[in-house]
Amino acid sequence: MSNIMPHEMSEHNGRPSADAVESVSIETLPNEILSQIFGYLDTLPPSYSIEALHDEPKPDITSSDDHPLKSSSLVSERWREISKPVLFKHAQFIVRKHPSGRVTLSQQIKPFLDFVSSNSLHAIRSFTLLSHECGVTDDPQGEYRLNNPANFWFSLFQVIDPIDLLIVAAPEALGALTSCRVYLTEAWNFDCPCHYLRLQRKTEASTVRLGAAVPDKALNVTSDSQADGLMDNTSANLSSSTSSGQGSLRNHHSNASALFAIRPWDKLLLNEGSFIKAYATYEFWLRKAPSVNLIGSATPTDKAQISPTIRDMSYIAMFPMCNHFADLTENLPRLDRLYCQLVPRNEILSDPRKMVQVESEDLWMERNASYAALMRELFNSPPSNNYQHLKIFESGDAADRAAWGMAVEYVKRAGNGWKVGGDGVFVRKQEDIKPSEGETEEQPTTFHGSLIRWAWNGTAELPVSAYPLYDHPMGP
């Protein structure tokens, strides 16, 4: 029954007058409705931007001036509590340099983990770790030990279970966090204050793989079933023992990296930033960049730390030297998809401060040589090692127009199902992969293998053409 008296009705339409309608405040809405409203204010973090991840690495990649959900959470205590599950869906933690220098990673992150537990924020989907400290360690004495971040990662993944992990750190810190070797002797030649390492997986793990170590046979995984078996059967505990450093080679190497073994990651992105500064040095092509050795290429005794479950890898760098890029081309992990981007998309080439004493022709020549080496491996006869399994190669860079035209003519003659799928794109169907007529095992086709997509980011006339490198169609 209405509480509005007849005399409060409007004379014109019989509806309640404005004065009679009781004002409604958003505070009267139930928590469930408010939670839905806050959900519409949720936006992806800046670190999810492909453009940002493929650009020159910056420590402030997570910073943004647009944060409506965070602003709303500051309105009242009630709004804060209601918005927490959405607000902390994408979390970050910053490792700062402690005055005493004796605070371990596990000690630093404990307040954050306590906060997550006390507020039941276990549904964190993505986690970003930013390190402002180069000498990262989880040892109370500040020493570097084999896999000493293991307890840190175990503690973290006992509380949260993100499907997206981004580490923003200097090469030295990234090496410590991943238990990988990093060569630092010539780091001063390079202008790369931080790198990006991003790991992703499709769904949350059904069980927490604490203490799992990847056995040596993981290095020669040749099928998906083998990879799954390795992850399910890795039960050896990660050990910690003091490493023996050799000069500036800090060895965080062990039988397995806790970070890679703790979850079945399937996608990896590594952005090593700009190599341009080193081109101003004498014999720049011999310079060794500070780079985490994920694929075990520094010495013959090194073993790959990359998880055997990873099938999609993106490598981004700004004009890496061909000798450095060769570490990837010669030690390619077992992948289904490889993405490379070697040319910057920002205006760094127009910045006189970045190009001091640098000959731009050198940059493009190294770019061309790097891709030529990769093309040679892709279309070897027959494809060697893990190239025989690669299904997709994509580049964020434009192909040299002259070299591309030559490749198109060659593909038309070679056949084997290949078709031009667009400017800079070759495609074929899986069922079209078959030996050419009259082909023998001793003389396999150039296009024998699993590759079904070979795509550039269009074509362009490059400052230095790659055409002279291709004396025969698929390699120098």
Coordinates of C-alpha atoms in Angstrom, one line a residue:
M1 CA 0.0 0.0 0.0
S2 CA 1.3 3.4 -0.9
N3 CA 2.4 5.8 1.9
I4 CA 1.7 8.8 -0.4
M5 CA -1.6 10.6 0.5
P6 CA -4.0 11.7 -2.4
H7 CA -3.3 15.4 -1.8
E8 CA 0.4 14.7 -2.5
M9 CA -0.4 13.6 -6.1
S10 CA 0.3 15.9 -9.0
E11 CA -2.8 17.5 -10.4
H12 CA -1.7 16.9 -14.0
N13 CA -0.8 13.2 -14.2
G14 CA -1.7 11.6 -10.8
R15 CA 2.0 10.8 -10.1
P16 CA 3.7 11.6 -6.8
S17 CA 5.1 15.1 -6.7
A18 CA 8.9 15.7 -6.6
D19 CA 8.7 16.8 -2.9
A20 CA 6.9 13.5 -2.0
V21 CA 9.6 11.2 -3.5
E22 CA 12.1 10.2 -0.9
S23 CA 15.7 10.8 -2.0
V24 CA 17.8 7.7 -2.6
S25 CA 21.5 7.6 -1.8
I26 CA 24.0 5.3 -3.3
E27 CA 24.9 4.3 0.2
T28 CA 21.4 2.6 0.5
L29 CA 22.4 0.1 -2.2
P30 CA 23.3 -3.4 -1.1
N31 CA 26.9 -4.5 -1.2
E32 CA 26.2 -6.9 -4.1
I33 CA 25.0 -4.0 -6.3
L34 CA 27.9 -1.8 -5.3
S35 CA 30.3 -4.6 -6.1
Q36 CA 28.8 -4.9 -9.6
I37 CA 29.2 -1.2 -10.1
F38 CA 32.8 -1.3 -9.1
G39 CA 33.3 -4.1 -11.5
Y40 CA 32.5 -1.7 -14.4
L41 CA 35.3 0.6 -13.1
D42 CA 37.8 -2.1 -13.4
T43 CA 40.4 -1.7 -16.2
L44 CA 43.4 -3.7 -17.3
P45 CA 46.6 -2.5 -15.8
P46 CA 49.1 -0.6 -18.0
S47 CA 51.5 -3.6 -17.9
Y48 CA 48.9 -5.5 -19.9
S49 CA 49.4 -3.2 -22.9
I50 CA 51.3 -5.0 -25.7
E51 CA 52.6 -1.6 -26.9
A52 CA 54.1 -1.0 -23.5
L53 CA 55.6 -4.4 -23.2
H54 CA 57.1 -4.2 -26.6
D55 CA 58.5 -0.7 -26.0
E56 CA 61.8 0.3 -24.2
P57 CA 61.5 -1.1 -20.7
K58 CA 60.7 1.4 -18.0
P59 CA 60.5 0.9 -14.2
D60 CA 57.2 2.8 -14.1
I61 CA 55.3 0.5 -16.5
T62 CA 52.6 0.0 -13.9
S63 CA 52.0 3.8 -13.3
S64 CA 48.8 5.4 -14.6
D65 CA 46.9 8.6 -14.1
D66 CA 43.6 6.8 -14.9
H67 CA 42.5 4.8 -11.8
P68 CA 38.8 5.3 -11.2
L69 CA 38.4 2.1 -9.1
K70 CA 41.3 3.1 -6.8
S71 CA 39.8 6.6 -6.4
S72 CA 36.4 5.1 -5.6
S73 CA 37.9 2.8 -3.0
L74 CA 39.1 5.9 -1.1
V75 CA 35.6 7.4 -0.7
S76 CA 34.7 5.4 2.5
E77 CA 35.6 2.5 4.5
R78 CA 32.6 0.5 3.2
W79 CA 33.5 1.2 -0.4
R80 CA 37.1 0.2 0.3
E81 CA 36.0 -3.2 1.7
I82 CA 33.6 -3.9 -1.1
S83 CA 36.0 -3.0 -3.8
K84 CA 39.0 -4.9 -2.5
P85 CA 38.5 -8.2 -4.4
V86 CA 38.3 -6.2 -7.7
L87 CA 40.9 -3.6 -6.7
F88 CA 43.6 -6.2 -5.9
K89 CA 42.8 -8.5 -8.9
H90 CA 46.0 -7.1 -10.4
A91 CA 48.6 -6.7 -7.7
Q92 CA 52.1 -5.5 -7.6
F93 CA 55.0 -5.5 -5.1
I94 CA 58.1 -3.3 -5.2
V95 CA 61.4 -4.6 -3.9
R96 CA 63.2 -1.6 -2.4
K97 CA 66.8 -1.3 -1.1
H98 CA 66.8 -1.6 2.6
P99 CA 69.2 0.6 4.7
S100 CA 70.6 -2.4 6.6
G101 CA 71.0 -4.5 3.4
R102 CA 70.1 -7.6 5.5
V103 CA 66.4 -7.8 4.8
T104 CA 65.6 -10.8 2.6
L105 CA 63.0 -11.0 -0.2
S106 CA 60.8 -13.2 1.9
Q107 CA 61.0 -10.8 4.8
Q108 CA 60.1 -7.8 2.6
I109 CA 57.1 -9.5 1.0
K110 CA 55.7 -11.0 4.3
P111 CA 53.5 -7.9 5.1
F112 CA 52.0 -8.0 1.6
L113 CA 51.2 -11.8 1.9
D114 CA 49.7 -11.2 5.4
F115 CA 47.5 -8.5 4.0
V116 CA 46.3 -10.8 1.2
S117 CA 45.6 -13.6 3.6
S118 CA 43.8 -11.4 6.2
N119 CA 41.6 -9.9 3.5
S120 CA 41.0 -13.1 1.6
L121 CA 42.4 -11.7 -1.7
H122 CA 43.5 -15.0 -3.0
A123 CA 41.9 -14.5 -6.4
I124 CA 44.7 -12.3 -7.7
R125 CA 44.9 -12.8 -11.4
S126 CA 48.1 -11.0 -12.2
F127 CA 51.1 -10.1 -10.2
T128 CA 53.9 -7.6 -11.0
L129 CA 57.2 -7.7 -9.2
L130 CA 59.3 -4.5 -9.5
S131 CA 62.8 -4.5 -8.2
H132 CA 64.6 -1.2 -7.5
E133 CA 67.5 -3.2 -6.0
C134 CA 70.2 -4.9 -8.2
G135 CA 71.6 -7.1 -5.5
V136 CA 68.4 -9.1 -4.9
T137 CA 68.9 -12.0 -2.5
D138 CA 66.9 -14.2 -0.1
D139 CA 69.9 -15.0 2.0
P140 CA 70.1 -13.3 5.4
Q141 CA 73.8 -12.6 5.0
G142 CA 73.2 -11.0 1.6
E143 CA 75.2 -13.7 -0.2
Y144 CA 74.3 -15.2 -3.6
R145 CA 73.4 -18.8 -3.4
L146 CA 72.1 -21.4 -5.9
N147 CA 68.4 -20.8 -6.3
N148 CA 68.1 -18.8 -3.1
P149 CA 64.9 -17.1 -4.3
A150 CA 63.2 -20.5 -4.1
N151 CA 61.7 -19.9 -0.7
F152 CA 60.5 -16.5 -1.8
W153 CA 58.6 -18.0 -4.8
F154 CA 57.2 -20.8 -2.7
S155 CA 55.9 -18.4 -0.1
L156 CA 54.3 -16.2 -2.7
F157 CA 52.6 -19.0 -4.6
Q158 CA 51.3 -20.6 -1.4
V159 CA 49.2 -17.4 -0.9
I160 CA 48.4 -16.3 -4.4
D161 CA 48.0 -18.2 -7.7
P162 CA 48.3 -15.6 -10.6
I163 CA 48.1 -16.7 -14.2
D164 CA 50.1 -13.7 -15.3
L165 CA 53.5 -12.8 -13.7
L166 CA 55.6 -9.8 -14.8
I167 CA 59.0 -9.1 -13.4
V168 CA 60.5 -5.6 -14.0
A169 CA 64.1 -5.6 -12.8
A170 CA 67.7 -4.8 -13.7
P171 CA 69.5 -7.7 -15.5
E172 CA 71.4 -8.6 -12.3
A173 CA 68.3 -8.7 -10.2
L174 CA 66.4 -10.7 -12.9
G175 CA 69.2 -13.2 -13.0
A176 CA 68.9 -13.7 -9.2
L177 CA 65.1 -14.0 -9.3
T178 CA 65.2 -16.6 -12.1
S179 CA 68.3 -18.4 -10.9
C180 CA 70.0 -17.7 -14.2
R181 CA 73.5 -16.8 -15.2
V182 CA 74.1 -13.1 -16.1
Y183 CA 77.3 -11.7 -17.6
L184 CA 78.0 -8.3 -16.1
T185 CA 81.5 -7.4 -17.1
E186 CA 80.5 -5.2 -20.1
A187 CA 77.1 -4.1 -18.7
W188 CA 78.4 -0.5 -18.6
N189 CA 78.4 -0.4 -22.4
F190 CA 74.6 -0.8 -22.5
D191 CA 71.7 1.5 -21.6
C192 CA 69.2 -1.0 -20.2
P193 CA 68.3 -0.1 -16.6
C194 CA 65.6 -2.8 -16.5
H195 CA 64.3 -5.8 -18.5
Y196 CA 60.8 -7.3 -18.6
L197 CA 60.1 -11.0 -18.1
R198 CA 56.5 -12.0 -18.4
L199 CA 55.2 -15.6 -17.7
Q200 CA 51.6 -16.6 -18.5
R201 CA 49.4 -19.7 -18.3
K202 CA 45.9 -20.4 -19.3
T203 CA 44.3 -21.4 -16.0
E204 CA 45.1 -21.7 -12.3
A205 CA 47.1 -24.7 -11.3
S206 CA 45.0 -27.5 -9.7
T207 CA 47.8 -28.3 -7.3
V208 CA 50.7 -26.1 -6.1
R209 CA 53.9 -27.5 -7.4
L210 CA 56.0 -26.6 -4.4
G211 CA 59.6 -27.9 -4.3
A212 CA 59.3 -29.2 -7.9
A213 CA 62.5 -29.3 -9.9
V214 CA 62.8 -29.9 -13.6
P215 CA 65.1 -32.9 -14.4
D216 CA 67.9 -32.8 -16.9
K217 CA 65.9 -34.6 -19.6
A218 CA 63.6 -31.6 -19.8
L219 CA 66.2 -30.0 -22.0
N220 CA 65.4 -32.3 -24.9
V221 CA 61.6 -32.3 -24.7
T222 CA 60.1 -33.1 -28.1
S223 CA 56.4 -33.5 -27.5
D224 CA 53.6 -32.0 -25.4
S225 CA 53.0 -35.2 -23.6
Q226 CA 56.6 -35.4 -22.5
A227 CA 56.4 -31.8 -21.2
D228 CA 53.2 -32.6 -19.2
G229 CA 54.9 -35.7 -17.8
L230 CA 57.9 -33.8 -16.7
M231 CA 55.8 -31.3 -14.8
D232 CA 53.8 -34.0 -13.2
N233 CA 56.8 -36.0 -12.1
T234 CA 59.1 -33.3 -10.8
S235 CA 59.3 -34.1 -7.2
A236 CA 62.9 -33.5 -6.3
N237 CA 63.5 -30.6 -3.8
L238 CA 65.4 -27.6 -4.9
S239 CA 68.6 -27.2 -3.0
S240 CA 70.5 -24.2 -1.9
S241 CA 74.2 -24.1 -1.8
T242 CA 76.8 -21.4 -2.1
S243 CA 77.8 -20.6 -5.7
S244 CA 81.3 -20.1 -6.9
G245 CA 81.5 -16.9 -8.9
Q246 CA 83.9 -16.4 -11.8
G247 CA 84.8 -12.7 -12.1
S248 CA 81.7 -10.8 -13.0
L249 CA 79.8 -14.0 -13.9
R250 CA 77.3 -14.4 -11.1
N251 CA 76.0 -17.9 -11.3
H252 CA 72.5 -18.4 -9.9
H253 CA 72.4 -21.7 -11.7
S254 CA 71.1 -24.9 -10.2
N255 CA 69.3 -28.0 -11.4
A256 CA 66.1 -26.0 -11.8
S257 CA 64.7 -22.6 -11.4
A258 CA 62.0 -22.4 -8.8
L259 CA 60.2 -19.7 -10.7
F260 CA 59.8 -21.9 -13.8
A261 CA 59.2 -25.1 -12.0
I262 CA 56.5 -23.8 -9.7
R263 CA 53.8 -23.5 -12.3
P264 CA 53.1 -24.9 -15.8
W265 CA 53.8 -21.6 -17.7
D266 CA 53.0 -21.8 -21.4
K267 CA 53.9 -18.2 -22.6
L268 CA 57.1 -16.2 -22.1
L269 CA 58.0 -12.7 -23.0
L270 CA 61.5 -11.3 -22.6
N271 CA 62.3 -7.6 -23.4
E272 CA 66.0 -6.8 -23.1
G273 CA 65.7 -3.1 -24.0
S274 CA 68.1 -1.1 -26.0
F275 CA 71.5 -2.2 -27.3
I276 CA 72.1 1.1 -29.1
K277 CA 74.6 2.6 -26.7
A278 CA 77.0 -0.2 -27.2
Y279 CA 77.3 0.6 -30.9
A280 CA 79.3 3.7 -30.0
T281 CA 82.1 1.5 -28.6
Y282 CA 85.1 0.0 -30.5
E283 CA 84.3 -3.4 -32.0
F284 CA 80.7 -3.2 -30.8
W285 CA 79.8 -6.6 -32.4
L286 CA 82.0 -8.3 -29.8
R287 CA 80.2 -6.7 -26.8
K288 CA 78.4 -9.1 -24.5
A289 CA 75.1 -7.7 -23.2
P290 CA 73.9 -8.2 -19.6
S291 CA 71.3 -10.9 -20.4
V292 CA 69.6 -13.6 -18.3
N293 CA 70.7 -17.0 -19.8
L294 CA 67.3 -18.6 -19.9
I295 CA 68.2 -21.0 -22.7
G296 CA 71.5 -22.3 -21.5
S297 CA 73.7 -20.8 -24.2
A298 CA 76.6 -19.0 -22.3
T299 CA 78.8 -22.1 -21.9
P300 CA 78.6 -25.7 -23.1
T301 CA 77.9 -26.8 -19.5
D302 CA 75.0 -24.5 -19.0
K303 CA 71.5 -26.0 -18.9
A304 CA 68.3 -24.3 -20.0
Q305 CA 66.2 -22.9 -17.2
I306 CA 63.1 -22.2 -19.4
S307 CA 60.2 -24.4 -18.5
P308 CA 59.6 -27.3 -20.9
T309 CA 55.8 -26.4 -20.9
I310 CA 56.4 -23.0 -22.6
R311 CA 55.2 -23.2 -26.2
D312 CA 54.9 -19.5 -27.0
M313 CA 57.9 -17.1 -26.7
S314 CA 58.3 -13.4 -27.5
Y315 CA 61.7 -11.8 -27.7
I316 CA 62.0 -8.1 -27.9
A317 CA 65.1 -6.0 -28.0
M318 CA 66.3 -2.8 -29.8
F319 CA 68.9 -3.6 -32.3
P320 CA 70.7 -6.5 -30.5
M321 CA 74.0 -7.6 -32.0
C322 CA 73.8 -10.5 -34.3
N323 CA 76.2 -12.5 -32.0
H324 CA 73.8 -12.0 -29.1
F325 CA 70.7 -12.9 -31.1
A326 CA 72.5 -16.0 -32.3
D327 CA 72.2 -17.4 -28.7
L328 CA 68.5 -17.7 -29.4
T329 CA 68.6 -18.9 -33.0
E330 CA 71.2 -21.6 -32.2
N331 CA 69.5 -22.7 -28.9
L332 CA 65.8 -22.3 -29.7
P333 CA 63.7 -24.0 -27.1
R334 CA 60.9 -26.4 -28.1
L335 CA 58.2 -23.9 -29.2
D336 CA 55.0 -23.8 -31.3
R337 CA 55.2 -20.0 -31.8
L338 CA 58.2 -17.5 -31.8
Y339 CA 57.7 -13.8 -32.0
C340 CA 60.6 -11.4 -32.5
Q341 CA 60.9 -7.6 -32.6
L342 CA 64.3 -6.1 -33.1
V343 CA 63.5 -2.6 -34.2
P344 CA 62.2 0.0 -31.8
R345 CA 58.7 1.5 -32.3
N346 CA 59.5 4.7 -30.3
E347 CA 61.5 7.7 -31.5
I348 CA 64.8 6.6 -30.1
L349 CA 66.5 6.8 -33.5
S350 CA 65.6 10.5 -33.6
D351 CA 67.0 11.2 -30.1
P352 CA 70.5 12.8 -30.4
R353 CA 71.2 11.8 -26.8
K354 CA 70.7 8.1 -27.6
M355 CA 72.5 8.2 -30.9
V356 CA 75.8 9.8 -29.8
Q357 CA 78.7 8.4 -31.9
V358 CA 76.4 5.7 -33.3
E359 CA 76.3 5.0 -37.0
S360 CA 72.6 4.1 -37.9
E361 CA 73.8 1.9 -40.7
D362 CA 75.5 -0.4 -38.2
L363 CA 72.1 -0.8 -36.4
W364 CA 70.3 -1.9 -39.6
M365 CA 73.1 -4.2 -40.7
E366 CA 73.0 -6.1 -37.4
R367 CA 69.2 -6.3 -37.6
N368 CA 69.5 -7.7 -41.1
A369 CA 72.2 -10.2 -40.2
S370 CA 70.1 -11.4 -37.1
Y371 CA 67.0 -12.1 -39.2
A372 CA 69.1 -13.7 -42.0
A373 CA 70.5 -16.2 -39.4
L374 CA 67.1 -16.9 -38.1
M375 CA 65.7 -17.5 -41.7
R376 CA 68.5 -19.9 -42.4
E377 CA 67.6 -22.0 -39.3
L378 CA 63.8 -21.8 -40.1
F379 CA 64.2 -23.1 -43.6
N380 CA 67.1 -25.5 -43.2
S381 CA 66.9 -28.7 -45.2
P382 CA 65.8 -30.5 -43.1
P383 CA 64.9 -28.2 -40.2
S384 CA 67.3 -29.0 -37.3
N385 CA 66.7 -29.4 -33.6
N386 CA 63.6 -27.6 -32.4
Y387 CA 62.9 -25.8 -35.6
Q388 CA 61.2 -28.9 -36.9
H389 CA 58.4 -28.3 -34.3
L390 CA 57.9 -24.6 -34.8
K391 CA 54.5 -23.8 -36.3
I392 CA 54.4 -20.0 -36.2
F393 CA 57.0 -17.4 -36.7
E394 CA 55.9 -13.7 -36.4
S395 CA 57.9 -10.5 -36.3
G396 CA 56.9 -7.1 -35.1
D397 CA 59.2 -5.6 -37.7
A398 CA 58.6 -4.9 -41.3
A399 CA 60.3 -7.1 -43.9
D400 CA 62.7 -5.6 -46.4
R401 CA 60.6 -5.0 -49.4
A402 CA 63.2 -6.1 -51.9
A403 CA 64.0 -9.3 -50.1
W404 CA 60.3 -10.0 -49.6
G405 CA 59.7 -9.8 -53.3
M406 CA 62.4 -12.3 -53.9
A407 CA 60.9 -14.6 -51.3
V408 CA 57.5 -14.4 -52.9
E409 CA 58.9 -15.6 -56.2
Y410 CA 60.7 -18.4 -54.6
V411 CA 57.7 -19.6 -52.6
K412 CA 55.6 -19.6 -55.8
R413 CA 58.1 -22.0 -57.4
A414 CA 58.6 -24.1 -54.2
G415 CA 54.9 -24.7 -53.6
N416 CA 54.2 -27.2 -50.8
G417 CA 51.0 -25.4 -49.8
W418 CA 52.5 -22.0 -49.2
K419 CA 50.4 -19.0 -50.2
V420 CA 50.8 -15.2 -49.8
G421 CA 48.4 -14.3 -47.0
G422 CA 49.0 -10.6 -47.1
D423 CA 51.8 -8.0 -47.2
G424 CA 54.7 -9.8 -45.5
V425 CA 52.7 -12.9 -44.7
F426 CA 53.0 -16.5 -45.9
V427 CA 50.5 -19.2 -44.7
R428 CA 49.7 -22.8 -45.4
K429 CA 47.3 -25.4 -44.0
Q430 CA 48.6 -28.2 -41.8
E431 CA 47.3 -30.8 -44.3
D432 CA 49.3 -29.2 -47.1
I433 CA 52.6 -30.1 -45.4
K434 CA 53.9 -33.0 -47.4
P435 CA 57.1 -34.0 -49.2
S436 CA 57.5 -32.7 -52.8
E437 CA 57.0 -35.1 -55.6
G438 CA 60.1 -37.2 -56.1
E439 CA 61.6 -36.0 -52.8
T440 CA 63.9 -38.4 -50.9
E441 CA 65.1 -38.3 -47.4
E442 CA 68.5 -37.3 -48.7
Q443 CA 67.0 -34.3 -50.5
P444 CA 64.1 -32.9 -48.5
T445 CA 62.2 -29.8 -49.5
T446 CA 63.3 -26.4 -48.2
F447 CA 59.8 -26.1 -46.6
H448 CA 59.7 -29.4 -44.9
G449 CA 58.7 -29.0 -41.2
S450 CA 55.8 -27.9 -39.1
L451 CA 55.8 -24.1 -40.0
I452 CA 52.3 -23.0 -41.1
R453 CA 52.6 -19.2 -40.7
W454 CA 55.5 -16.9 -41.4
A455 CA 54.5 -13.3 -40.9
W456 CA 56.2 -9.9 -40.8
N457 CA 54.6 -6.6 -39.8
G458 CA 54.1 -5.7 -43.4
T459 CA 57.0 -4.7 -45.7
A460 CA 59.0 -1.5 -46.0
E461 CA 62.0 0.0 -47.8
L462 CA 64.7 -0.3 -45.0
P463 CA 67.5 2.2 -44.6
V464 CA 69.9 -0.6 -45.3
S465 CA 68.4 -3.4 -47.5
A466 CA 68.6 -7.0 -46.5
Y467 CA 68.6 -8.2 -50.1
P468 CA 72.4 -8.7 -50.5
L469 CA 72.4 -11.1 -47.5
Y470 CA 70.3 -13.6 -49.4
D471 CA 72.5 -15.1 -52.0
H472 CA 70.0 -18.0 -52.1
P473 CA 66.4 -17.5 -50.9
M474 CA 66.5 -18.6 -47.3
G475 CA 69.9 -17.7 -46.0
P476 CA 73.2 -16.0 -46.4

